[in-house]
Amino acid sequence: MAKFIETYNHQNRIGVMIEFACSDAWAFETDEFREFSRDIALHIAANGELQEPLVTQLFLKEPSETVGHQFKEISNKLGVKITIAKYEYYDASKI
């Protein structure tokens, strides 16, 4: 299982670190995945620590779809299953 780390930092106050997992590392090198991983990090940063599962949340960039739907789309487009192994949300005001 290949892993990829995406990070996002908003004005040194909000941070997100995501560990993506995929059966084939080449998918992480595509422009489509890079844009997707950045969008997911931005989504998590914007929504904070919601109690709702990530996959059921409405996607920030496309509010008519869920985050889970976006995962299905990128997986279908690249022909490999992409998942989040884990992620962390940091808020400096709460540390």
Backbone as CSV, one residue per row, in Angstrom:
resi,resn,N_x,N_y,N_z,CA_x,CA_y,CA_z,C_x,C_y,C_z
1,MET,0.854,-1.180,0.000,0.000,0.000,0.000,0.895,1.236,0.000
2,ALA,0.717,2.097,-0.985,1.485,3.340,-1.077,0.803,4.425,-0.249
3,LYS,1.598,5.340,0.288,1.073,6.429,1.115,1.524,7.770,0.542
4,PHE,0.732,8.801,0.805,1.034,10.161,0.356,0.553,11.119,1.432
5,ILE,1.375,12.092,1.791,1.010,13.074,2.798,0.709,14.406,2.111
6,GLU,-0.444,14.949,2.430,-0.827,16.298,1.970,-0.968,17.172,3.202
7,THR,-0.488,18.402,3.119,-0.637,19.342,4.224,-1.254,20.634,3.720
8,TYR,-1.898,21.339,4.635,-2.451,22.660,4.341,-2.292,23.520,5.580
9,ASN,-1.871,24.756,5.387,-1.679,25.693,6.478,-2.386,26.996,6.120
10,HIS,-3.249,27.460,7.004,-3.974,28.709,6.771,-3.514,29.762,7.783
11,GLN,-2.729,30.702,7.309,-2.254,31.833,8.103,-1.606,31.415,9.419
12,ASN,-0.947,30.296,9.420,-0.246,29.767,10.586,-1.144,29.597,11.814
13,ARG,-2.448,29.487,11.582,-3.393,29.270,12.685,-4.139,27.956,12.552
14,ILE,-4.444,27.553,11.335,-5.163,26.303,11.066,-4.251,25.421,10.209
15,GLY,-4.146,24.172,10.584,-3.336,23.243,9.807,-4.038,21.911,9.639
16,VAL,-3.765,21.266,8.514,-4.323,19.942,8.220,-3.209,19.068,7.664
17,MET,-3.152,17.834,8.139,-2.236,16.848,7.587,-3.053,15.593,7.298
18,ILE,-2.976,15.133,6.058,-3.743,13.961,5.632,-2.791,12.894,5.106
19,GLU,-3.030,11.658,5.518,-2.290,10.523,4.976,-3.231,9.757,4.050
20,PHE,-2.983,9.859,2.758,-3.758,9.124,1.758,-3.099,7.769,1.530
21,ALA,-3.913,6.772,1.204,-3.418,5.432,0.887,-3.984,5.001,-0.466
22,CYS,-3.164,4.258,-1.198,-3.567,3.802,-2.530,-2.772,2.546,-2.867
23,SER,-3.351,1.687,-3.678,-2.678,0.442,-4.047,-1.521,0.659,-5.016
24,ASP,-1.465,1.818,-5.679,-0.439,2.058,-6.687,0.061,3.498,-6.592
25,ALA,1.327,3.679,-6.296,1.903,5.003,-6.034,1.846,5.944,-7.232
26,TRP,1.787,5.427,-8.446,1.788,6.313,-9.610,0.614,7.283,-9.583
27,ALA,-0.508,6.878,-8.969,-1.701,7.734,-8.927,-1.412,9.038,-8.193
28,PHE,-0.526,8.989,-7.205,-0.206,10.183,-6.427,0.544,11.230,-7.252
29,GLU,1.119,10.822,-8.346,1.898,11.746,-9.186,1.048,12.468,-10.227
30,THR,-0.217,12.107,-10.346,-1.055,12.726,-11.373,-1.548,14.103,-10.928
31,ASP,-1.761,14.956,-11.901,-2.305,16.291,-11.619,-3.686,16.193,-10.983
32,GLU,-4.467,15.211,-11.430,-5.816,15.035,-10.891,-5.781,14.728,-9.389
33,PHE,-4.879,13.825,-8.989,-4.789,13.508,-7.572,-4.266,14.693,-6.780
34,ARG,-3.257,15.382,-7.291,-2.682,16.526,-6.570,-3.748,17.589,-6.310
35,GLU,-4.569,17.877,-7.301,-5.646,18.850,-7.113,-6.672,18.329,-6.111
36,PHE,-7.020,17.065,-6.232,-7.978,16.435,-5.323,-7.481,16.478,-3.880
37,SER,-6.230,16.089,-3.645,-5.706,16.044,-2.278,-5.665,17.437,-1.660
38,ARG,-5.326,18.427,-2.455,-5.313,19.815,-1.967,-6.739,20.268,-1.623
39,ASP,-7.698,19.926,-2.474,-9.099,20.294,-2.222,-9.631,19.635,-0.942
40,ILE,-9.256,18.389,-0.703,-9.706,17.700,0.509,-9.086,18.357,1.742
41,ALA,-7.811,18.708,1.673,-7.156,19.384,2.799,-7.823,20.731,3.084
42,LEU,-8.137,21.473,2.038,-8.819,22.757,2.191,-10.213,22.554,2.794
43,HIS,-10.907,21.523,2.349,-12.234,21.203,2.881,-12.164,20.943,4.385
44,ILE,-11.212,20.139,4.804,-11.075,19.823,6.233,-10.730,21.084,7.028
45,ALA,-9.834,21.902,6.507,-9.458,23.142,7.196,-10.650,24.074,7.349
46,ALA,-11.465,24.177,6.320,-12.612,25.084,6.345,-13.718,24.608,7.281
47,ASN,-13.844,23.300,7.435,-14.935,22.748,8.239,-14.549,22.436,9.680
48,GLY,-13.277,22.464,9.984,-12.848,22.227,11.357,-13.117,20.807,11.813
49,GLU,-13.334,20.677,13.086,-13.525,19.359,13.686,-15.010,19.029,13.805
50,LEU,-15.621,18.783,12.685,-17.036,18.407,12.688,-17.188,16.987,13.208
51,GLN,-18.286,16.728,13.862,-18.559,15.385,14.365,-19.077,14.460,13.260
52,GLU,-19.577,15.045,12.200,-20.096,14.275,11.071,-18.943,13.586,10.334
53,PRO,-19.101,12.325,9.944,-18.038,11.643,9.197,-17.672,12.402,7.921
54,LEU,-16.406,12.424,7.611,-15.912,13.167,6.455,-16.633,12.779,5.167
55,VAL,-16.843,11.497,4.936,-17.424,11.049,3.668,-18.867,11.502,3.468
56,THR,-19.571,11.842,4.541,-20.965,12.273,4.409,-21.111,13.799,4.342
57,GLN,-20.022,14.523,4.548,-20.080,15.979,4.502,-20.243,16.466,3.063
58,LEU,-20.971,17.568,2.909,-21.060,18.192,1.592,-19.711,18.807,1.264
59,PHE,-19.256,18.569,0.035,-17.924,18.982,-0.389,-17.872,20.492,-0.591
60,LEU,-16.903,21.147,0.020,-16.768,22.597,-0.027,-16.734,23.140,-1.456
61,LYS,-15.975,22.509,-2.313,-15.793,22.992,-3.688,-17.004,22.706,-4.581
62,GLU,-17.763,21.663,-4.241,-18.946,21.267,-5.028,-20.037,20.867,-4.045
63,PRO,-20.751,21.858,-3.452,-21.691,21.583,-2.361,-22.874,20.667,-2.698
64,SER,-23.088,20.374,-3.947,-24.178,19.461,-4.290,-23.749,17.996,-4.176
65,GLU,-22.472,17.754,-3.865,-21.945,16.400,-3.752,-21.262,16.206,-2.404
66,THR,-21.129,14.966,-1.973,-20.446,14.666,-0.713,-18.952,14.423,-0.958
67,VAL,-18.206,14.460,0.115,-16.785,14.129,0.035,-16.626,12.683,-0.436
68,GLY,-17.485,11.795,0.059,-17.443,10.394,-0.372,-17.617,10.247,-1.869
69,HIS,-18.515,11.039,-2.443,-18.714,11.006,-3.892,-17.441,11.444,-4.618
70,GLN,-16.757,12.445,-4.083,-15.515,12.913,-4.694,-14.446,11.812,-4.669
71,PHE,-14.403,11.040,-3.588,-13.456,9.919,-3.527,-13.782,8.875,-4.590
72,LYS,-15.064,8.590,-4.773,-15.452,7.622,-5.810,-15.065,8.131,-7.196
73,GLU,-15.277,9.421,-7.438,-14.945,9.992,-8.748,-13.449,9.903,-9.047
74,ILE,-12.604,10.303,-8.095,-11.157,10.266,-8.355,-10.677,8.827,-8.479
75,SER,-11.236,7.926,-7.685,-10.855,6.516,-7.787,-11.239,5.947,-9.151
76,ASN,-12.431,6.266,-9.633,-12.863,5.805,-10.951,-12.021,6.419,-12.063
77,LYS,-11.725,7.698,-11.939,-10.946,8.392,-12.966,-9.542,7.807,-13.089
78,LEU,-8.917,7.490,-11.952,-7.545,6.976,-11.968,-7.478,5.454,-12.020
79,GLY,-8.605,4.782,-11.761,-8.635,3.324,-11.837,-8.028,2.627,-10.633
80,VAL,-7.877,3.354,-9.523,-7.361,2.774,-8.279,-8.162,3.330,-7.115
81,LYS,-8.266,2.549,-6.047,-8.997,3.025,-4.875,-8.088,3.909,-4.028
82,ILE,-8.576,5.098,-3.714,-7.841,6.042,-2.883,-8.633,6.248,-1.607
83,THR,-7.956,6.154,-0.476,-8.598,6.339,0.814,-7.747,7.264,1.690
84,ILE,-8.347,7.699,2.786,-7.592,8.427,3.798,-7.277,7.442,4.912
85,ALA,-5.991,7.240,5.162,-5.580,6.368,6.258,-5.823,7.079,7.593
86,LYS,-5.511,8.377,7.634,-5.797,9.194,8.817,-5.582,10.659,8.464
87,TYR,-6.144,11.512,9.296,-5.876,12.937,9.129,-5.937,13.629,10.475
88,GLU,-5.275,14.774,10.536,-5.252,15.590,11.750,-5.628,17.014,11.384
89,TYR,-6.398,17.633,12.250,-6.796,19.031,12.123,-6.197,19.773,13.311
90,TYR,-5.527,20.857,13.050,-4.895,21.641,14.108,-5.460,23.054,14.100
91,ASP,-5.797,23.556,15.273,-6.271,24.924,15.445,-5.423,25.531,16.554
92,ALA,-4.562,26.480,16.193,-3.629,27.066,17.155,-4.334,27.737,18.333
93,SER,-5.549,28.202,18.122,-6.263,28.863,19.219,-6.737,27.868,20.282
94,LYS,-6.691,26.570,19.964,-7.143,25.538,20.903,-5.998,24.715,21.476
95,ILE,-4.785,25.108,21.159,-3.615,24.339,21.638,-3.108,24.966,22.922
